[in-house]
CSV table of C-alpha atoms and ligand atoms in Angstrom, one decimal:
chain,number,residue,atom,x,y,z
A,117,MET,CA,82.5,114.2,161.7
A,118,PRO,CA,78.8,114.7,160.9
A,119,ALA,CA,77.7,113.4,157.5
A,120,ASP,CA,76.6,116.9,156.3
A,121,THR,CA,80.1,118.3,156.5
A,122,ARG,CA,81.4,115.7,154.0
A,123,ASN,CA,81.8,116.7,150.5
A,124,THR,CA,78.5,117.1,148.7
A,125,LYS,CA,79.2,114.4,146.1
A,126,ALA,CA,79.5,111.8,148.9
A,127,ALA,CA,76.3,113.0,150.4
A,128,THR,CA,74.4,112.1,147.3
A,129,THR,CA,75.0,108.4,147.9
A,130,GLU,CA,73.7,106.7,150.9
A,131,LYS,CA,76.8,104.4,151.3
A,132,ARG,CA,80.0,106.4,151.0
A,133,PHE,CA,81.9,103.2,150.2
A,134,LEU,CA,80.0,102.8,146.9
A,135,ALA,CA,80.6,106.4,145.7
A,136,PRO,CA,83.9,105.7,144.0
A,137,PHE,CA,82.3,102.9,142.0
A,138,ARG,CA,79.7,105.5,140.7
A,139,GLY,CA,82.5,107.7,139.5
A,140,GLU,CA,82.9,110.0,142.5
A,141,ALA,CA,86.4,110.8,143.9
A,142,THR,CA,84.8,111.2,147.4
A,143,TRP,CA,87.1,112.6,150.0
A,144,PRO,CA,88.2,111.6,152.6
A,145,PRO,CA,88.3,108.2,150.9
A,146,PRO,CA,86.1,105.3,152.2
A,147,ILE,CA,88.1,103.0,154.5
A,148,TRP,CA,87.9,99.3,155.5
A,149,LEU,CA,90.8,96.9,156.3
A,150,MET,CA,91.4,93.4,155.1
A,151,ARG,CA,90.9,91.0,158.1
A,152,GLN,CA,89.4,93.8,160.1
A,153,ALA,CA,87.6,91.1,162.1
A,154,GLY,CA,90.2,88.9,163.7
A,155,ARG,CA,92.5,87.9,166.5
A,156,TYR,CA,93.9,91.4,167.2
A,157,LEU,CA,90.5,92.2,168.7
A,158,PRO,CA,89.7,90.9,172.2
A,159,GLU,CA,86.0,90.7,171.4
A,160,TYR,CA,86.8,88.5,168.4
A,161,ARG,CA,88.9,86.1,170.6
A,162,ALA,CA,86.0,85.9,173.1
A,163,THR,CA,83.4,85.0,170.3
A,164,ARG,CA,85.8,82.5,168.7
A,165,ALA,CA,86.3,80.8,172.1
A,166,LYS,CA,82.5,80.6,172.4
A,167,ALA,CA,82.2,79.0,168.9
A,168,GLY,CA,84.8,76.4,169.8
A,169,SER,CA,87.0,76.6,166.7
A,170,PHE,CA,87.6,78.9,163.7
A,171,LEU,CA,85.7,76.7,161.3
A,172,LYS,CA,82.7,76.4,163.7
A,173,LEU,CA,82.7,80.2,163.9
A,174,CYS,CA,82.6,80.4,160.1
A,175,TYR,CA,79.5,78.1,160.0
A,176,ASN,CA,77.7,79.7,162.9
A,177,PRO,CA,75.5,82.5,161.4
A,178,GLU,CA,74.8,84.2,164.7
A,179,LEU,CA,78.5,84.3,165.9
A,180,ALA,CA,79.9,85.0,162.4
A,181,ALA,CA,77.6,88.0,162.0
A,182,GLU,CA,78.6,89.1,165.5
A,183,VAL,CA,82.4,89.1,164.6
A,184,THR,CA,81.7,90.9,161.3
A,185,LEU,CA,80.0,93.7,163.2
A,186,GLN,CA,82.6,94.0,165.9
A,187,PRO,CA,85.1,96.2,164.0
A,188,ILE,CA,82.2,98.3,162.6
A,189,ARG,CA,81.1,99.1,166.1
A,190,ARG,CA,84.6,99.9,167.2
A,191,TYR,CA,85.8,101.9,164.3
A,192,GLY,CA,82.9,102.8,162.1
A,193,PHE,CA,84.5,101.5,158.9
A,194,ASP,CA,82.7,102.4,155.7
A,195,ALA,CA,82.3,98.7,154.8
A,196,ALA,CA,81.9,95.4,156.7
A,197,ILE,CA,83.3,92.2,155.2
A,198,LEU,CA,81.5,88.9,155.6
A,199,PHE,CA,83.3,86.9,158.2
A,200,SER,CA,84.2,83.5,156.6
A,201,ASP,CA,87.2,82.1,154.9
A,202,ILE,CA,88.1,81.3,151.2
A,203,LEU,CA,88.5,77.7,152.2
A,204,VAL,CA,84.9,77.0,153.0
A,205,VAL,CA,84.4,76.5,149.3
A,206,PRO,CA,86.7,73.4,149.1
A,207,ASP,CA,85.1,72.2,152.3
A,208,ALA,CA,81.6,72.6,150.8
A,209,LEU,CA,82.8,70.7,147.7
A,210,GLY,CA,83.5,67.8,150.0
A,211,GLN,CA,87.2,68.2,150.6
A,212,LYS,CA,87.6,67.8,154.3
A,213,LEU,CA,89.0,70.9,155.9
A,214,GLU,CA,90.5,71.5,159.4
A,215,PHE,CA,92.3,74.5,160.9
A,216,LEU,CA,95.2,73.4,163.2
A,217,GLU,CA,95.8,75.7,166.1
A,218,GLY,CA,98.8,77.9,165.3
A,219,GLU,CA,99.5,76.1,162.0
A,220,GLY,CA,96.7,77.0,159.6
A,221,PRO,CA,94.5,75.0,157.2
A,222,ARG,CA,94.8,71.3,156.4
A,223,LEU,CA,92.9,69.6,153.5
A,224,GLU,CA,93.1,66.1,152.1
A,225,PRO,CA,95.1,67.0,149.0
A,226,ILE,CA,93.8,66.6,145.5
A,227,ARG,CA,96.8,65.9,143.3
A,228,GLU,CA,95.5,64.6,140.0
A,229,VAL,CA,92.4,64.5,137.8
A,230,ALA,CA,91.2,61.1,139.3
A,231,ASP,CA,91.0,62.8,142.7
A,232,LEU,CA,88.3,65.2,141.4
A,233,THR,CA,85.7,62.4,141.8
A,234,ARG,CA,86.0,63.1,145.5
A,235,LEU,CA,84.4,66.5,144.9
A,236,ASP,CA,80.6,66.8,144.8
A,237,PRO,CA,79.7,70.3,143.4
A,238,GLY,CA,76.0,69.4,144.0
A,239,MET,CA,76.6,69.6,147.7
A,240,ALA,CA,78.1,73.1,147.8
A,241,GLU,CA,74.9,75.1,147.9
A,242,ALA,CA,73.5,73.3,151.0
A,243,LYS,CA,76.9,73.3,152.8
A,244,LEU,CA,77.3,77.0,152.2
A,245,ALA,CA,73.8,77.9,153.4
A,246,PRO,CA,75.0,78.9,156.9
A,247,VAL,CA,77.3,81.5,155.3
A,248,ILE,CA,74.5,82.9,153.2
A,249,GLU,CA,72.4,83.1,156.4
A,250,THR,CA,75.3,85.0,158.0
A,251,VAL,CA,75.0,87.6,155.1
A,252,THR,CA,71.3,87.9,155.7
A,253,ARG,CA,71.8,88.5,159.5
A,254,ILE,CA,74.7,91.1,158.9
A,255,ARG,CA,72.5,93.0,156.5
A,256,GLN,CA,69.7,93.2,159.1
A,257,ASP,CA,72.0,94.6,161.8
A,258,LEU,CA,74.4,96.7,159.8
A,259,PRO,CA,74.0,100.5,159.9
A,260,LYS,CA,72.4,101.6,156.6
A,261,GLU,CA,75.4,103.8,155.7
A,262,THR,CA,77.8,100.9,155.9
A,263,ALA,CA,78.3,98.7,152.8
A,264,LEU,CA,78.7,95.0,153.0
A,265,ILE,CA,81.4,93.2,151.1
A,266,GLY,CA,81.0,89.6,150.2
A,267,PHE,CA,83.9,87.5,148.9
A,268,CYS,CA,85.5,84.3,147.7
A,269,GLY,CA,89.0,83.2,146.9
A,270,ALA,CA,89.9,83.3,143.2
A,271,PRO,CA,90.0,79.8,141.6
A,272,TRP,CA,93.8,79.8,141.3
A,273,THR,CA,94.4,80.6,144.9
A,274,VAL,CA,91.8,78.2,146.3
A,275,ALA,CA,93.2,75.5,144.0
A,276,THR,CA,96.7,76.0,145.4
A,277,TYR,CA,95.4,75.1,148.9
A,278,MET,CA,93.4,72.2,147.5
A,279,VAL,CA,96.4,70.7,145.8
A,280,GLU,CA,99.0,71.4,148.5
A,281,GLY,CA,96.6,70.4,151.3
A,282,GLN,CA,97.9,73.4,153.2
A,283,GLY,CA,99.5,76.8,152.8
A,284,SER,CA,102.8,76.9,150.9
A,285,SER,CA,105.4,79.4,150.0
A,286,ASP,CA,105.7,78.6,146.3
A,287,GLN,CA,102.5,76.8,145.3
A,288,ALA,CA,104.8,74.3,143.5
A,289,LYS,CA,102.4,71.3,143.5
A,290,ALA,CA,99.6,73.3,141.8
A,291,ARG,CA,102.0,74.9,139.3
A,292,LEU,CA,103.4,71.5,138.4
A,293,TRP,CA,100.0,69.9,138.0
A,294,ALA,CA,99.0,72.8,135.7
A,295,TYR,CA,102.1,72.3,133.5
A,296,ARG,CA,101.9,68.5,133.4
A,297,ASP,CA,98.1,68.2,132.8
A,298,GLU,CA,96.6,71.5,131.8
A,299,GLU,CA,93.3,69.9,130.8
A,300,GLY,CA,92.9,68.1,134.1
A,301,PHE,CA,93.9,71.1,136.3
A,302,GLY,CA,91.5,73.1,134.1
A,303,GLN,CA,88.7,70.8,135.3
A,304,LEU,CA,89.4,71.7,138.9
A,305,ILE,CA,89.5,75.4,138.0
A,306,ASP,CA,86.2,75.1,136.1
A,307,ILE,CA,84.5,73.5,139.2
A,308,LEU,CA,85.8,76.4,141.2
A,309,ILE,CA,84.6,79.0,138.7
A,310,ASP,CA,81.0,77.6,138.6
A,311,THR,CA,80.8,77.2,142.4
A,312,SER,CA,82.2,80.7,143.0
A,313,ILE,CA,79.7,82.3,140.6
A,314,ASP,CA,76.8,80.7,142.4
A,315,TYR,CA,78.2,81.4,145.8
A,316,LEU,CA,78.9,85.1,145.1
A,317,SER,CA,75.5,85.5,143.5
A,318,ARG,CA,73.8,84.1,146.6
A,319,GLN,CA,75.8,86.5,148.7
A,320,VAL,CA,74.4,89.4,146.7
A,321,GLU,CA,70.9,88.1,146.9
A,322,ALA,CA,71.3,87.9,150.7
A,323,GLY,CA,72.5,91.5,150.8
A,324,ALA,CA,76.1,92.0,149.8
A,325,ASP,CA,76.7,95.4,148.1
A,326,CYS,CA,80.1,94.7,146.7
A,327,LEU,CA,82.3,91.6,146.1
A,328,GLN,CA,86.0,91.0,146.5
A,329,ILE,CA,87.9,88.1,144.8
A,330,PHE,CA,91.1,87.3,146.8
A,331,ASP,CA,93.9,86.0,144.6
A,332,THR,CA,96.6,85.8,147.2
A,333,TRP,CA,98.9,83.7,145.1
A,334,ALA,CA,98.4,85.4,141.7
A,335,GLY,CA,102.1,86.5,141.9
A,336,SER,CA,103.5,83.0,141.6
A,337,LEU,CA,102.7,82.5,137.9
A,338,PRO,CA,104.6,83.5,134.8
A,339,ASP,CA,102.6,85.4,132.1
A,340,ASP,CA,101.0,82.6,130.1
A,341,GLU,CA,99.9,80.8,133.2
A,342,PHE,CA,98.8,84.1,134.8
A,343,GLU,CA,96.5,84.6,131.8
A,344,ARG,CA,95.2,81.1,131.9
A,345,TRP,CA,94.7,80.6,135.7
A,346,VAL,CA,94.3,84.1,137.1
A,347,ILE,CA,92.9,86.4,134.4
A,348,ASP,CA,90.6,84.0,132.5
A,349,PRO,CA,88.8,82.5,135.6
A,350,THR,CA,88.4,86.0,137.1
A,351,ARG,CA,87.0,87.3,133.8
A,352,ARG,CA,84.5,84.5,133.6
A,353,ILE,CA,83.3,85.1,137.2
A,354,ARG,CA,83.1,88.8,136.5
A,355,GLU,CA,81.1,88.3,133.3
A,356,ALA,CA,78.6,85.9,134.9
A,357,LEU,CA,78.0,88.2,137.8
A,358,ARG,CA,77.5,91.1,135.6
A,359,ALA,CA,74.8,89.2,133.8
A,360,ARG,CA,73.1,88.3,137.1
A,361,HIS,CA,73.7,91.4,139.2
A,362,PRO,CA,74.7,94.3,136.8
A,363,ASN,CA,75.1,97.0,139.6
A,364,ILE,CA,77.3,95.1,142.0
A,365,PRO,CA,80.9,96.2,141.9
A,366,VAL,CA,83.7,93.5,142.0
A,367,ILE,CA,87.1,94.2,143.4
A,368,GLY,CA,90.0,92.0,142.4
A,369,PHE,CA,93.0,91.5,144.6
A,370,PRO,CA,95.7,89.8,142.5
A,371,ARG,CA,98.4,89.9,145.2
A,372,GLY,CA,101.9,90.0,143.8
A,373,ALA,CA,100.8,90.6,140.2
A,374,GLY,CA,103.2,93.6,139.9
A,375,PRO,CA,103.1,95.3,136.5
A,376,SER,CA,100.6,92.7,135.3
A,377,GLY,CA,98.0,94.4,137.5
A,378,THR,CA,97.0,96.7,134.6
A,379,TRP,CA,96.6,93.7,132.3
A,380,TYR,CA,94.5,92.0,134.9
A,381,VAL,CA,92.2,95.0,135.2
A,382,ALA,CA,91.9,95.5,131.4
A,383,GLU,CA,91.1,91.8,130.8
A,384,THR,CA,89.0,90.8,133.8
A,385,GLY,CA,86.7,93.8,133.8
A,386,VAL,CA,86.9,94.2,137.6
A,387,ASP,CA,85.6,97.5,139.0
A,388,GLY,CA,88.2,97.9,141.7
A,389,ILE,CA,91.8,96.8,142.0
A,390,GLY,CA,93.2,95.9,145.4
A,391,CYS,CA,96.9,96.9,145.5
A,392,ASP,CA,99.3,94.9,147.7
A,393,THR,CA,101.9,96.3,150.0
A,394,ALA,CA,104.7,96.2,147.4
A,395,THR,CA,102.8,98.2,144.7
A,396,PRO,CA,104.9,101.3,144.2
A,397,PRO,CA,103.3,104.8,144.5
A,398,PHE,CA,103.5,105.6,140.8
A,399,MET,CA,101.5,102.5,140.0
A,400,MET,CA,98.9,103.3,142.6
A,401,SER,CA,98.4,106.8,141.3
A,402,GLU,CA,99.1,106.6,137.6
A,403,ALA,CA,99.1,103.0,136.2
A,404,TYR,CA,95.3,102.7,136.5
A,405,GLU,CA,94.4,106.2,135.4
A,406,ASP,CA,93.3,105.1,131.9
A,407,GLU,CA,91.4,102.1,133.2
A,408,ASP,CA,87.9,102.7,134.5
A,409,VAL,CA,88.7,101.3,137.9
A,410,VAL,CA,88.7,102.2,141.6
A,411,VAL,CA,92.1,101.8,143.3
A,412,GLN,CA,92.2,100.3,146.8
A,413,GLY,CA,95.2,99.9,149.1
A,414,ASN,CA,97.9,99.6,150.3
A,415,LEU,CA,99.3,100.5,153.7
A,416,ASP,CA,101.8,97.9,155.0
A,417,PRO,CA,100.0,95.9,157.8
A,418,LEU,CA,103.2,96.0,159.8
A,419,LEU,CA,103.0,99.8,160.0
A,420,LEU,CA,99.8,99.2,161.9
A,421,VAL,CA,101.8,97.1,164.4
A,422,ALA,CA,104.6,99.7,164.6
A,423,GLY,CA,102.2,102.7,165.0
A,424,GLY,CA,103.5,106.2,165.9
A,425,GLU,CA,104.9,108.7,163.4
A,426,ARG,CA,106.0,106.1,160.9
A,427,LEU,CA,102.4,105.1,160.6
A,428,ASP,CA,101.1,108.7,160.4
A,429,ASP,CA,103.7,109.7,157.8
A,430,ARG,CA,102.9,106.8,155.5
A,431,VAL,CA,99.1,107.4,155.8
A,432,ASP,CA,99.6,111.1,154.9
A,433,GLU,CA,101.8,110.1,151.9
A,434,ILE,CA,99.2,107.7,150.6
A,435,LEU,CA,96.4,110.3,151.0
A,436,GLU,CA,98.4,113.0,149.2
A,437,LEU,CA,99.2,110.6,146.4
A,438,MET,CA,95.6,109.5,145.8
A,439,GLU,CA,93.7,112.7,146.5
A,440,GLY,CA,91.4,113.5,143.6
A,441,GLN,CA,91.1,109.9,142.5
A,442,ARG,CA,88.5,107.2,143.0
A,443,PHE,CA,90.3,105.6,145.9
A,444,ILE,CA,89.5,103.3,148.9
A,445,PHE,CA,91.9,103.3,151.8
A,446,ASN,CA,92.9,99.8,152.9
A,447,LEU,CA,96.0,97.7,153.8
A,448,GLY,CA,98.2,95.9,151.2
A,449,HIS,CA,97.3,92.6,153.0
A,450,GLY,CA,95.4,91.5,156.0
A,451,ILE,CA,95.8,92.9,159.6
A,452,VAL,CA,98.1,90.7,161.7
A,453,PRO,CA,97.2,89.4,165.1
A,454,GLU,CA,99.9,91.5,166.9
A,455,THR,CA,98.2,94.7,165.8
A,456,PRO,CA,97.4,97.0,168.8
A,457,PRO,CA,93.7,97.9,168.4
A,458,GLU,CA,94.5,101.6,169.3
A,459,ASN,CA,96.7,101.9,166.2
A,460,VAL,CA,93.7,101.0,164.0
A,461,ALA,CA,91.7,103.8,165.8
A,462,ARG,CA,94.7,106.2,165.1
A,463,LEU,CA,94.7,105.2,161.4
A,464,VAL,CA,90.9,105.7,160.9
A,465,GLU,CA,91.0,109.1,162.7
A,466,ARG,CA,93.8,110.3,160.5
A,467,VAL,CA,92.2,109.2,157.3
A,468,ARG,CA,88.9,110.8,158.3
A,469,LYS,CA,90.6,114.1,159.2
A,470,VAL,CA,91.8,114.9,155.7
A,471,GLY,CA,89.7,117.4,153.9
A,472,ALA,CA,87.6,118.0,157.1
B,262,LIG,O1,92.6,81.7,164.3
B,262,LIG,C1,91.8,82.3,163.7
B,262,LIG,O2,90.9,82.9,164.3
B,262,LIG,C2,91.9,82.2,162.3
B,262,LIG,C3,92.6,83.3,161.5
B,262,LIG,C4,91.8,83.5,160.3
B,262,LIG,C5,90.9,84.6,160.1
B,262,LIG,C6,90.5,85.7,161.0
B,262,LIG,C7,91.8,82.7,159.1
B,262,LIG,C8,92.5,81.5,158.9
B,262,LIG,N1,90.9,83.3,158.2
B,262,LIG,C9,90.3,84.4,158.7
B,262,LIG,C10,89.2,85.2,158.2
B,262,LIG,C11,89.3,85.6,156.8
B,262,LIG,N2,90.1,85.0,155.8
B,262,LIG,C12,88.5,86.6,156.2
B,262,LIG,C13,87.5,87.3,156.9
B,262,LIG,C14,87.1,88.7,156.6
B,262,LIG,C15,88.0,89.8,157.0
B,262,LIG,O3,87.9,90.3,158.1
B,262,LIG,O4,88.9,90.2,156.2
B,262,LIG,C16,88.9,86.6,154.8
B,262,LIG,C17,88.5,87.6,153.7
B,262,LIG,C18,89.9,85.6,154.6
B,262,LIG,C19,90.5,85.3,153.3
B,262,LIG,C20,91.6,84.3,153.2
B,262,LIG,N3,91.8,83.1,153.9
B,262,LIG,C21,92.7,84.4,152.3
B,262,LIG,C22,92.8,85.5,151.3
B,262,LIG,C23,93.3,86.8,151.8
B,262,LIG,C24,94.7,86.7,152.4
B,262,LIG,O5,94.8,86.9,153.6
B,262,LIG,O6,95.7,86.5,151.7
B,262,LIG,C25,93.5,83.3,152.5
B,262,LIG,C26,94.8,83.0,151.7
B,262,LIG,C27,92.9,82.5,153.5
B,262,LIG,C28,93.5,81.2,154.0
B,262,LIG,C29,93.7,81.2,155.4
B,262,LIG,N4,92.8,81.3,156.4
B,262,LIG,C30,93.3,81.4,157.6
B,262,LIG,C31,94.7,81.3,157.5
B,262,LIG,C32,95.7,81.2,158.6
B,262,LIG,C33,95.0,81.3,156.1
B,262,LIG,C34,96.4,81.3,155.4
B,262,LIG,C35,96.9,79.9,155.3
B,262,LIG,C36,98.3,79.9,154.7
B,262,LIG,O7,98.5,80.3,153.6
B,262,LIG,O8,99.2,79.5,155.4
């Protein structure tokens, strides 16, 4: 669809993706997908093989920029997301990270306050320099109508990997440390808050237009702990970024937060709320109406594997539900490697057809 047939409000902003953050319910909604660069794309697999390993790919500015741009070339999403991983932050702090083929990340666990001496926050800026260089390169090569999203993991979620030493289903070791030694665990969270503020600021200075904070394991905490380890750190990051870069919107993704999502939005001051797959329709369309926030979400990534009419029907339902609101179409979690690339094309085409 040529740009001049889009609604006039959208045409007033150069990057359609940013329109909802300026108060415009632009339609069709902007679209990007979490993990839009990844193993489901053959060109990603080829570039990753060239890099040698996933982590080497993350630290190679030329190749990381290339995989960031691949889904933009293929699908013309309204936003690109920096190709990296939330776990480069612990790696940069000095906690050795590896990705085992087919198994996921492994870190030398940090289990108590004494282990924090193994971290060296002073090293982080230099170690993350290649990621910032990636942002600079993406910015140079990205079409000017495409926004660039920078990101980091939220302190709570990153801490769960640092404490477990790998992914886990219940984040029990981090939760237990936080109960047994709130002050000590708080020191780890403080290090992550400070490092994340600097890291995100530098992504903005290198060209990011928007930031997303991934709190994948926000849903494992009861309310007091949710406030202490999810809301409070995110609010501190949000406030510090506002002071440094007042016009850069921040999207929070507190996966699994359920009804606490509205509390999270009200207290953290995020500009956008990423809704997970389980967020019910009434919450998507009504719960955030009184908050000054852009809603993003929440198609089930498995519908993108299934494809066909089930996919089409659900896409239509989400679009009908959210029409007239400040909305960004996305998945409720990341694309899975089994996704047929043609189903992604089908989704993008269907979203772009509404209101055309
Ligand atoms: O084999 C491969 O090529 C590695 C697969 C992969 C990819 C493509 C991993 C390993 N990370 C990524 C990229 C990635 N990770 C991005 C890139 C931008 C994008 O296209 O979206 C982003 C934003 C992330 C963020 C990330 N990493 C999160 C938060 C979001 C989420 O998915 O919940 C988390 C929890 C991670 C950790 C991680 N990285 C990779 C794996 C397999 C995991 C999960 C580990 C586990 O819990 O078991």
